[in-house]
PDB file of C-alpha atoms in Angstrom:
ATOM      1  CA  MET A   1     224.884 -54.404  17.763  1.00 47.00           C
ATOM      2  CA  GLU A   2     226.425 -56.932  15.392  1.00 61.00           C
ATOM      3  CA  ARG A   3     226.599 -60.604  16.275  1.00 72.00           C
ATOM      4  CA  PRO A   4     230.011 -61.745  17.585  1.00 80.00           C
ATOM      5  CA  LEU A   5     232.050 -64.075  15.472  1.00 86.00           C
ATOM      6  CA  ASP A   6     231.808 -67.821  16.107  1.00 88.00           C
ATOM      7  CA  LEU A   7     235.193 -68.644  17.686  1.00 88.00           C
ATOM      8  CA  ASP A   8     234.962 -72.286  16.633  1.00 89.00           C
ATOM      9  CA  ALA A   9     234.545 -71.125  13.037  1.00 90.00           C
ATOM     10  CA  VAL A  10     237.487 -68.732  13.378  1.00 89.00           C
ATOM     11  CA  GLN A  11     239.643 -71.550  14.733  1.00 88.00           C
ATOM     12  CA  ALA A  12     238.551 -73.807  11.866  1.00 90.00           C
ATOM     13  CA  PHE A  13     239.507 -71.044   9.409  1.00 90.00           C
ATOM     14  CA  VAL A  14     242.992 -70.661  10.914  1.00 88.00           C
ATOM     15  CA  LEU A  15     243.625 -74.405  10.841  1.00 87.00           C
ATOM     16  CA  ALA A  16     242.319 -74.774   7.287  1.00 88.00           C
ATOM     17  CA  ALA A  17     244.584 -71.909   6.225  1.00 86.00           C
ATOM     18  CA  ASP A  18     247.632 -73.359   7.988  1.00 85.00           C
ATOM     19  CA  LEU A  19     247.073 -76.949   6.877  1.00 85.00           C
ATOM     20  CA  GLN A  20     245.671 -76.017   3.439  1.00 84.00           C
ATOM     21  CA  SER A  21     242.993 -78.673   3.814  1.00 86.00           C
ATOM     22  CA  PHE A  22     239.499 -78.989   5.264  1.00 87.00           C
ATOM     23  CA  THR A  23     240.215 -82.670   5.912  1.00 87.00           C
ATOM     24  CA  ARG A  24     243.340 -81.943   7.973  1.00 84.00           C
ATOM     25  CA  ALA A  25     241.553 -79.165   9.872  1.00 87.00           C
ATOM     26  CA  ALA A  26     238.716 -81.571  10.669  1.00 88.00           C
ATOM     27  CA  GLU A  27     241.203 -84.150  11.953  1.00 86.00           C
ATOM     28  CA  ALA A  28     242.881 -81.558  14.159  1.00 84.00           C
ATOM     29  CA  LEU A  29     239.520 -80.509  15.626  1.00 85.00           C
ATOM     30  CA  ASP A  30     238.193 -84.092  15.890  1.00 84.00           C
ATOM     31  CA  SER A  31     235.357 -83.104  13.583  1.00 87.00           C
ATOM     32  CA  THR A  32     234.204 -83.870  10.032  1.00 89.00           C
ATOM     33  CA  GLN A  33     235.044 -82.213   6.740  1.00 88.00           C
ATOM     34  CA  SER A  34     231.406 -81.319   6.141  1.00 89.00           C
ATOM     35  CA  ALA A  35     231.099 -79.683   9.577  1.00 90.00           C
ATOM     36  CA  ILE A  36     234.250 -77.628   8.974  1.00 90.00           C
ATOM     37  CA  SER A  37     233.019 -76.601   5.528  1.00 89.00           C
ATOM     38  CA  LEU A  38     229.691 -75.462   6.984  1.00 91.00           C
ATOM     39  CA  LYS A  39     231.386 -73.433   9.741  1.00 90.00           C
ATOM     40  CA  LEU A  40     233.599 -71.681   7.222  1.00 90.00           C
ATOM     41  CA  LYS A  41     230.693 -70.977   4.900  1.00 90.00           C
ATOM     42  CA  LYS A  42     228.787 -69.335   7.769  1.00 90.00           C
ATOM     43  CA  LEU A  43     231.876 -67.341   8.768  1.00 90.00           C
ATOM     44  CA  GLU A  44     232.262 -66.039   5.215  1.00 90.00           C
ATOM     45  CA  GLN A  45     228.577 -65.152   5.127  1.00 89.00           C
ATOM     46  CA  ARG A  46     228.894 -63.368   8.477  1.00 88.00           C
ATOM     47  CA  LEU A  47     231.890 -61.330   7.242  1.00 89.00           C
ATOM     48  CA  GLY A  48     230.536 -60.863   3.742  1.00 88.00           C
ATOM     49  CA  ARG A  49     233.935 -61.905   2.412  1.00 88.00           C
ATOM     50  CA  ARG A  50     235.320 -64.956   0.646  1.00 90.00           C
ATOM     51  CA  LEU A  51     238.201 -66.082   2.821  1.00 91.00           C
ATOM     52  CA  LEU A  52     239.305 -69.288   1.126  1.00 90.00           C
ATOM     53  CA  GLU A  53     239.692 -70.451  -2.447  1.00 88.00           C
ATOM     54  CA  ARG A  54     238.809 -74.136  -2.780  1.00 81.00           C
ATOM     55  CA  THR A  55     240.445 -76.314  -5.424  1.00 74.00           C
ATOM     56  CA  PRO A  56     240.216 -80.106  -5.847  1.00 65.00           C
ATOM     57  CA  ARG A  57     243.713 -80.535  -4.411  1.00 70.00           C
ATOM     58  CA  LEU A  58     244.085 -77.919  -1.691  1.00 76.00           C
ATOM     59  CA  VAL A  59     242.729 -74.833   0.009  1.00 84.00           C
ATOM     60  CA  ARG A  60     244.282 -71.397  -0.501  1.00 87.00           C
ATOM     61  CA  LEU A  61     243.705 -68.068   1.192  1.00 89.00           C
ATOM     62  CA  SER A  62     241.979 -65.416  -0.874  1.00 90.00           C
ATOM     63  CA  ALA A  63     243.328 -61.873  -0.750  1.00 89.00           C
ATOM     64  CA  GLU A  64     240.679 -61.023   1.864  1.00 91.00           C
ATOM     65  CA  GLY A  65     241.523 -64.213   3.760  1.00 88.00           C
ATOM     66  CA  GLN A  66     245.172 -63.134   3.948  1.00 89.00           C
ATOM     67  CA  GLN A  67     244.046 -59.824   5.443  1.00 89.00           C
ATOM     68  CA  PHE A  68     241.769 -61.532   7.967  1.00 90.00           C
ATOM     69  CA  LEU A  69     244.222 -64.244   9.113  1.00 88.00           C
ATOM     70  CA  PRO A  70     246.340 -62.054  11.479  1.00 86.00           C
ATOM     71  CA  ALA A  71     243.170 -60.655  13.090  1.00 87.00           C
ATOM     72  CA  ALA A  72     241.805 -64.186  13.444  1.00 87.00           C
ATOM     73  CA  ARG A  73     244.963 -65.287  15.247  1.00 85.00           C
ATOM     74  CA  GLU A  74     244.778 -62.263  17.553  1.00 82.00           C
ATOM     75  CA  LEU A  75     241.139 -63.015  18.333  1.00 86.00           C
ATOM     76  CA  LEU A  76     241.916 -66.594  19.302  1.00 83.00           C
ATOM     77  CA  ALA A  77     244.883 -65.485  21.425  1.00 77.00           C
ATOM     78  CA  ALA A  78     242.697 -62.952  23.232  1.00 79.00           C
ATOM     79  CA  HIS A  79     240.159 -65.671  23.893  1.00 77.00           C
ATOM     80  CA  GLU A  80     242.878 -67.850  25.417  1.00 72.00           C
ATOM     81  CA  ARG A  81     243.936 -65.003  27.706  1.00 66.00           C
ATOM     82  CA  ALA A  82     240.326 -64.382  28.706  1.00 67.00           C
ATOM     83  CA  LEU A  83     240.044 -67.992  29.823  1.00 65.00           C
ATOM     84  CA  ASP A  84     243.285 -67.629  31.786  1.00 56.00           C
ATOM     85  CA  ARG A  85     244.595 -70.730  30.091  1.00 55.00           C
ATOM     86  CA  LEU A  86     248.074 -69.287  29.728  1.00 52.00           C
ATOM     87  CA  ASP A  87     248.097 -67.987  33.297  1.00 53.00           C
ATOM     88  CA  GLN A  88     247.280 -71.426  34.699  1.00 59.00           C
ATOM     89  CA  GLY A  89     250.736 -72.560  33.719  1.00 62.00           C
ATOM     90  CA  PRO A  90     251.601 -74.729  30.764  1.00 73.00           C
ATOM     91  CA  VAL A  91     250.568 -78.325  30.322  1.00 85.00           C
ATOM     92  CA  ARG A  92     252.980 -80.673  28.661  1.00 90.00           C
ATOM     93  CA  PHE A  93     253.336 -84.002  26.998  1.00 96.00           C
ATOM     94  CA  SER A  94     256.107 -85.967  25.322  1.00 97.00           C
ATOM     95  CA  VAL A  95     255.929 -87.490  21.875  1.00 97.00           C
ATOM     96  CA  GLY A  96     258.364 -89.553  19.888  1.00 96.00           C
ATOM     97  CA  ILE A  97     258.368 -89.073  16.109  1.00 96.00           C
ATOM     98  CA  SER A  98     260.145 -91.392  13.711  1.00 92.00           C
ATOM     99  CA  ASP A  99     262.914 -89.526  11.934  1.00 89.00           C
ATOM    100  CA  HIS A 100     261.551 -90.883   8.655  1.00 88.00           C
ATOM    101  CA  ILE A 101     258.197 -89.212   9.416  1.00 91.00           C
ATOM    102  CA  ALA A 102     259.469 -85.940  10.902  1.00 89.00           C
ATOM    103  CA  GLY A 103     261.172 -84.866   7.692  1.00 81.00           C
ATOM    104  CA  ALA A 104     262.198 -81.339   6.787  1.00 81.00           C
ATOM    105  CA  GLY A 105     258.724 -79.980   7.566  1.00 86.00           C
ATOM    106  CA  LEU A 106     258.992 -80.531  11.333  1.00 90.00           C
ATOM    107  CA  PRO A 107     259.720 -76.850  12.194  1.00 91.00           C
ATOM    108  CA  ARG A 108     256.515 -75.753  10.456  1.00 90.00           C
ATOM    109  CA  VAL A 109     254.585 -78.543  12.185  1.00 92.00           C
ATOM    110  CA  LEU A 110     255.775 -77.413  15.620  1.00 92.00           C
ATOM    111  CA  ALA A 111     254.930 -73.792  14.788  1.00 91.00           C
ATOM    112  CA  GLN A 112     251.379 -74.811  13.918  1.00 89.00           C
ATOM    113  CA  VAL A 113     250.976 -76.701  17.187  1.00 90.00           C
ATOM    114  CA  HIS A 114     252.232 -73.651  19.082  1.00 88.00           C
ATOM    115  CA  ASP A 115     249.842 -71.375  17.198  1.00 84.00           C
ATOM    116  CA  TYR A 116     246.964 -73.707  18.051  1.00 84.00           C
ATOM    117  CA  ASP A 117     247.670 -73.576  21.801  1.00 84.00           C
ATOM    118  CA  PRO A 118     250.762 -71.682  23.053  1.00 84.00           C
ATOM    119  CA  GLY A 119     250.142 -73.004  26.564  1.00 83.00           C
ATOM    120  CA  VAL A 120     251.007 -76.585  25.620  1.00 88.00           C
ATOM    121  CA  VAL A 121     254.670 -77.539  25.954  1.00 91.00           C
ATOM    122  CA  VAL A 122     255.583 -80.433  23.689  1.00 94.00           C
ATOM    123  CA  GLU A 123     258.701 -82.495  24.367  1.00 95.00           C
ATOM    124  CA  VAL A 124     259.648 -84.055  21.025  1.00 96.00           C
ATOM    125  CA  ARG A 125     262.083 -86.902  20.588  1.00 95.00           C
ATOM    126  CA  VAL A 126     263.076 -87.788  17.022  1.00 93.00           C
ATOM    127  CA  GLY A 127     264.592 -91.205  16.458  1.00 89.00           C
ATOM    128  CA  SER A 128     264.082 -94.579  14.853  1.00 86.00           C
ATOM    129  CA  SER A 129     260.771 -96.362  15.266  1.00 86.00           C
ATOM    130  CA  GLY A 130     262.655 -99.309  16.767  1.00 83.00           C
ATOM    131  CA  ASP A 131     264.042 -97.074  19.527  1.00 87.00           C
ATOM    132  CA  LEU A 132     260.914 -94.997  20.169  1.00 91.00           C
ATOM    133  CA  MET A 133     258.374 -97.794  20.613  1.00 90.00           C
ATOM    134  CA  PRO A 134     260.199 -99.383  23.583  1.00 92.00           C
ATOM    135  CA  GLN A 135     260.380 -95.921  25.186  1.00 94.00           C
ATOM    136  CA  TYR A 136     256.625 -95.538  24.734  1.00 95.00           C
ATOM    137  CA  GLU A 137     255.951 -99.007  26.110  1.00 93.00           C
ATOM    138  CA  ARG A 138     258.104 -98.241  29.184  1.00 94.00           C
ATOM    139  CA  GLY A 139     256.053 -95.101  29.833  1.00 94.00           C
ATOM    140  CA  GLU A 140     258.875 -92.712  28.937  1.00 96.00           C
ATOM    141  CA  LEU A 141     256.758 -91.152  26.169  1.00 97.00           C
ATOM    142  CA  ASP A 142     253.113 -90.112  26.273  1.00 97.00           C
ATOM    143  CA  ALA A 143     252.676 -90.680  22.543  1.00 97.00           C
ATOM    144  CA  ALA A 144     254.587 -92.066  19.592  1.00 96.00           C
ATOM    145  CA  ILE A 145     254.218 -91.553  15.847  1.00 96.00           C
ATOM    146  CA  VAL A 146     256.124 -94.392  14.249  1.00 92.00           C
ATOM    147  CA  ARG A 147     256.183 -96.787  11.342  1.00 88.00           C
ATOM    148  CA  ARG A 148     254.300-100.003  11.982  1.00 84.00           C
ATOM    149  CA  GLU A 149     256.596-102.890  12.796  1.00 75.00           C
ATOM    150  CA  PRO A 150     255.536-106.566  12.788  1.00 65.00           C
ATOM    151  CA  GLN A 151     255.841-106.858  16.553  1.00 67.00           C
ATOM    152  CA  ASP A 152     253.880-103.689  17.386  1.00 70.00           C
ATOM    153  CA  GLN A 153     250.481-103.988  19.020  1.00 74.00           C
ATOM    154  CA  GLY A 154     247.594-101.515  18.915  1.00 82.00           C
ATOM    155  CA  GLY A 155     247.841 -97.972  17.698  1.00 88.00           C
ATOM    156  CA  GLU A 156     245.836 -95.989  15.165  1.00 90.00           C
ATOM    157  CA  LEU A 157     246.735 -95.903  11.476  1.00 91.00           C
ATOM    158  CA  VAL A 158     247.081 -92.200  10.639  1.00 91.00           C
ATOM    159  CA  MET A 159     248.729 -92.273   7.209  1.00 90.00           C
ATOM    160  CA  GLU A 160     250.488 -94.392   4.615  1.00 91.00           C
ATOM    161  CA  GLU A 161     253.670 -93.105   3.032  1.00 91.00           C
ATOM    162  CA  ARG A 162     255.427 -94.055  -0.204  1.00 93.00           C
ATOM    163  CA  LEU A 163     258.907 -95.544  -0.182  1.00 95.00           C
ATOM    164  CA  GLY A 164     261.287 -95.130  -3.090  1.00 96.00           C
ATOM    165  CA  TRP A 165     264.889 -95.621  -4.162  1.00 98.00           C
ATOM    166  CA  PHE A 166     266.455 -92.160  -4.012  1.00 97.00           C
ATOM    167  CA  ALA A 167     269.722 -90.880  -5.422  1.00 97.00           C
ATOM    168  CA  LYS A 168     271.178 -87.782  -6.998  1.00 96.00           C
ATOM    169  CA  PRO A 169     270.257 -87.700 -10.700  1.00 94.00           C
ATOM    170  CA  GLU A 170     273.910 -87.772 -11.721  1.00 93.00           C
ATOM    171  CA  ALA A 171     275.032 -90.343  -9.109  1.00 93.00           C
ATOM    172  CA  GLN A 172     276.924 -93.441 -10.258  1.00 91.00           C
ATOM    173  CA  CYS A 173     274.861 -96.098  -8.483  1.00 93.00           C
ATOM    174  CA  TRP A 174     276.645 -99.173  -9.836  1.00 92.00           C
ATOM    175  CA  ALA A 175     280.156-100.378  -9.107  1.00 89.00           C
ATOM    176  CA  GLY A 176     281.513-103.578 -10.623  1.00 87.00           C
ATOM    177  CA  GLY A 177     278.023-104.889 -11.335  1.00 90.00           C
ATOM    178  CA  ALA A 178     276.744-104.256  -7.783  1.00 96.00           C
ATOM    179  CA  LEU A 179     274.306-101.580  -6.682  1.00 97.00           C
ATOM    180  CA  ARG A 180     275.894 -99.022  -4.373  1.00 96.00           C
ATOM    181  CA  VAL A 181     273.531 -98.536  -1.416  1.00 97.00           C
ATOM    182  CA  ALA A 182     273.489 -96.275   1.610  1.00 95.00           C
ATOM    183  CA  THR A 183     271.645 -97.909   4.487  1.00 93.00           C
ATOM    184  CA  PHE A 184     270.559 -97.283   8.037  1.00 87.00           C
ATOM    185  CA  SER A 185     271.924 -99.133  11.037  1.00 80.00           C
ATOM    186  CA  SER A 186     271.125-102.824  11.369  1.00 68.00           C
ATOM    187  CA  ALA A 187     268.249-102.058  13.767  1.00 67.00           C
ATOM    188  CA  CYS A 188     266.279-100.240  11.044  1.00 75.00           C
ATOM    189  CA  ARG A 189     263.416-102.188   9.459  1.00 80.00           C
ATOM    190  CA  ILE A 190     263.635-100.154   6.258  1.00 86.00           C
ATOM    191  CA  ARG A 191     267.208-101.389   5.796  1.00 88.00           C
ATOM    192  CA  GLU A 192     266.086-104.974   6.326  1.00 87.00           C
ATOM    193  CA  LEU A 193     263.168-104.560   3.908  1.00 89.00           C
ATOM    194  CA  ALA A 194     265.222-102.853   1.182  1.00 93.00           C
ATOM    195  CA  LEU A 195     268.056-105.381   1.203  1.00 94.00           C
ATOM    196  CA  ARG A 196     265.620-108.301   1.273  1.00 93.00           C
ATOM    197  CA  ARG A 197     263.816-106.924  -1.793  1.00 96.00           C
ATOM    198  CA  LEU A 198     267.128-106.587  -3.627  1.00 97.00           C
ATOM    199  CA  ASP A 199     268.077-110.164  -2.751  1.00 96.00           C
ATOM    200  CA  GLU A 200     264.672-111.456  -3.865  1.00 96.00           C
ATOM    201  CA  ALA A 201     265.081-109.621  -7.186  1.00 96.00           C
ATOM    202  CA  GLY A 202     268.550-111.108  -7.662  1.00 96.00           C
ATOM    203  CA  ILE A 203     270.223-107.704  -7.665  1.00 96.00           C
ATOM    204  CA  PRO A 204     273.762-107.726  -6.234  1.00 96.00           C
ATOM    205  CA  TRP A 205     274.479-104.863  -3.871  1.00 97.00           C
ATOM    206  CA  CYS A 206     277.240-103.427  -1.734  1.00 95.00           C
ATOM    207  CA  GLU A 207     276.907-101.099   1.239  1.00 94.00           C
ATOM    208  CA  VAL A 208     279.083 -98.052   0.769  1.00 95.00           C
ATOM    209  CA  PHE A 209     277.638 -96.042   3.655  1.00 95.00           C
ATOM    210  CA  ILE A 210     275.831 -96.918   6.901  1.00 92.00           C
ATOM    211  CA  GLY A 211     274.201 -94.074   8.822  1.00 90.00           C
ATOM    212  CA  GLY A 212     272.707 -93.835  12.272  1.00 83.00           C
ATOM    213  CA  GLY A 213     269.713 -91.769  11.172  1.00 84.00           C
ATOM    214  CA  ILE A 214     267.911 -90.042   8.352  1.00 88.00           C
ATOM    215  CA  LEU A 215     270.196 -86.992   8.460  1.00 89.00           C
ATOM    216  CA  ALA A 216     273.324 -89.087   7.921  1.00 92.00           C
ATOM    217  CA  VAL A 217     271.852 -91.288   5.182  1.00 94.00           C
ATOM    218  CA  GLY A 218     270.307 -88.247   3.490  1.00 93.00           C
ATOM    219  CA  ALA A 219     273.732 -86.599   3.481  1.00 95.00           C
ATOM    220  CA  ALA A 220     275.229 -89.652   1.767  1.00 95.00           C
ATOM    221  CA  VAL A 221     272.506 -89.521  -0.893  1.00 96.00           C
ATOM    222  CA  SER A 222     273.011 -85.774  -1.375  1.00 95.00           C
ATOM    223  CA  ALA A 223     276.743 -86.377  -1.773  1.00 95.00           C
ATOM    224  CA  GLY A 224     276.038 -88.744  -4.657  1.00 95.00           C
ATOM    225  CA  LEU A 225     277.597 -91.724  -2.868  1.00 95.00           C
ATOM    226  CA  ALA A 226     274.795 -94.221  -3.402  1.00 95.00           C
ATOM    227  CA  VAL A 227     271.095 -94.982  -3.665  1.00 97.00           C
ATOM    228  CA  SER A 228     268.958 -95.454  -0.559  1.00 97.00           C
ATOM    229  CA  ALA A 229     265.437 -96.617   0.283  1.00 96.00           C
ATOM    230  CA  LEU A 230     263.676 -93.603   1.778  1.00 94.00           C
ATOM    231  CA  LEU A 231     260.193 -92.306   2.398  1.00 93.00           C
ATOM    232  CA  TYR A 232     259.300 -89.652  -0.148  1.00 92.00           C
ATOM    233  CA  ARG A 233     258.765 -87.124   2.658  1.00 90.00           C
ATOM    234  CA  ALA A 234     262.264 -87.779   4.020  1.00 89.00           C
ATOM    235  CA  ALA A 235     264.192 -87.710   0.750  1.00 93.00           C
ATOM    236  CA  PRO A 236     266.799 -84.927   0.647  1.00 92.00           C
ATOM    237  CA  ALA A 237     266.335 -81.973  -1.675  1.00 91.00           C
ATOM    238  CA  GLY A 238     267.738 -82.553  -5.127  1.00 94.00           C
ATOM    239  CA  SER A 239     267.370 -86.336  -5.023  1.00 96.00           C
ATOM    240  CA  VAL A 240     264.974 -88.299  -7.237  1.00 97.00           C
ATOM    241  CA  ASP A 241     263.378 -91.731  -7.202  1.00 97.00           C
ATOM    242  CA  VAL A 242     265.590 -93.773  -9.538  1.00 96.00           C
ATOM    243  CA  GLY A 243     263.907 -97.120  -8.881  1.00 96.00           C
ATOM    244  CA  ALA A 244     262.147 -97.437 -12.246  1.00 95.00           C
ATOM    245  CA  ARG A 245     265.158 -96.187 -14.233  1.00 94.00           C
ATOM    246  CA  LEU A 246     267.507 -98.660 -12.522  1.00 95.00           C
ATOM    247  CA  GLY A 247     265.044-101.566 -12.569  1.00 95.00           C
ATOM    248  CA  LEU A 248     264.912-101.841  -8.785  1.00 97.00           C
ATOM    249  CA  PRO A 249     262.136-103.752  -7.000  1.00 97.00           C
ATOM    250  CA  ALA A 250     258.995-101.942  -5.852  1.00 95.00           C
ATOM    251  CA  LEU A 251     258.772-101.068  -2.174  1.00 95.00           C
ATOM    252  CA  PRO A 252     255.555-101.262  -0.120  1.00 92.00           C
ATOM    253  CA  LEU A 253     253.762 -98.379   1.528  1.00 91.00           C
ATOM    254  CA  ALA A 254     254.954 -97.576   5.029  1.00 89.00           C
ATOM    255  CA  GLN A 255     252.119 -97.519   7.561  1.00 90.00           C
ATOM    256  CA  VAL A 256     252.413 -94.732  10.131  1.00 93.00           C
ATOM    257  CA  MET A 257     250.812 -95.446  13.490  1.00 93.00           C
ATOM    258  CA  LEU A 258     249.835 -93.194  16.369  1.00 95.00           C
ATOM    259  CA  HIS A 259     250.171 -94.613  19.860  1.00 95.00           C
ATOM    260  CA  SER A 260     248.890 -92.412  22.682  1.00 95.00           C
ATOM    261  CA  ARG A 261     247.942 -92.624  26.327  1.00 94.00           C
ATOM    262  CA  LEU A 262     246.934 -88.961  26.617  1.00 93.00           C
ATOM    263  CA  ARG A 263     243.611 -88.316  28.343  1.00 89.00           C
ATOM    264  CA  GLU A 264     243.590 -84.566  29.065  1.00 87.00           C
ATOM    265  CA  THR A 265     241.560 -82.540  26.576  1.00 83.00           C
ATOM    266  CA  ARG A 266     244.157 -79.884  25.757  1.00 84.00           C
ATOM    267  CA  THR A 267     247.041 -82.284  25.211  1.00 90.00           C
ATOM    268  CA  ARG A 268     244.889 -84.605  23.098  1.00 90.00           C
ATOM    269  CA  ALA A 269     243.815 -81.645  20.968  1.00 88.00           C
ATOM    270  CA  ALA A 270     247.426 -80.502  20.535  1.00 91.00           C
ATOM    271  CA  LEU A 271     248.461 -84.024  19.538  1.00 94.00           C
ATOM    272  CA  ARG A 272     245.662 -84.180  16.968  1.00 91.00           C
ATOM    273  CA  THR A 273     246.892 -80.876  15.554  1.00 91.00           C
ATOM    274  CA  LEU A 274     250.454 -82.204  15.409  1.00 94.00           C
ATOM    275  CA  VAL A 275     249.366 -85.333  13.518  1.00 93.00           C
ATOM    276  CA  ALA A 276     247.247 -83.319  11.083  1.00 90.00           C
ATOM    277  CA  ALA A 277     250.155 -80.933  10.458  1.00 90.00           C
ATOM    278  CA  LEU A 278     252.525 -83.852   9.835  1.00 91.00           C
ATOM    279  CA  LYS A 279     250.124 -85.280   7.277  1.00 87.00           C
ATOM    280  CA  ALA A 280     249.957 -81.921   5.524  1.00 83.00           C
ATOM    281  CA  ALA A 281     253.739 -81.357   5.583  1.00 75.00           C
TER     282      ALA A 281
END
């Protein structure tokens, strides 16, 4: 009789395949990259197949890995049913995600969390960091993934994201000697930062569009109305960073913080998977 497969190794394989990174898979499983690498090496030895192709930048499925992935998912799902985790009723938690961080990859992120544990129901609120942090502090959210603000206390630094000046390549960003800018509402710290940097650099500017969120400001950029300070991950398709070409001031990295009061094992694991998927998006 052949030895059964190591389910932890199978789960590590699925996460590494989904997130295209041993590092992200390790973060999702609260483990280390070396431990994940060892598990996957033993799984490949057990199957006698090379499942993943490693490159310096990312991890890709081999042809045999692509064939094994659906079976691996089915095996994990069967294990969940055997433990009656789905029959016990779902567990749930709420998380607020900054709209700058959520980006266009959010659907894929949520799919990966569902694949990891279908029995966890995640209530997601997407909004500005300035709105989400007070909700978390009032206990209306179990977790928050937001940009660090000067007044914020605590939290775990989970990633740093680049900011740039984005516009359509053909956009006319100057009008009468002033830079045409699309900004967020006055409560947004990115707006405050961007306009302060322009003032410090002695660059005249005029607001031609003010949006209440990333979708609205991204639409203004896509329409060619103006330039806007955006995280790279949130920049709309077809826009480019025009900061160097226009001689605009450099913008600092945005620090992304995780705040959480979750204690239950399953919800904490699902949140770790969500964060790892966001970082890979």
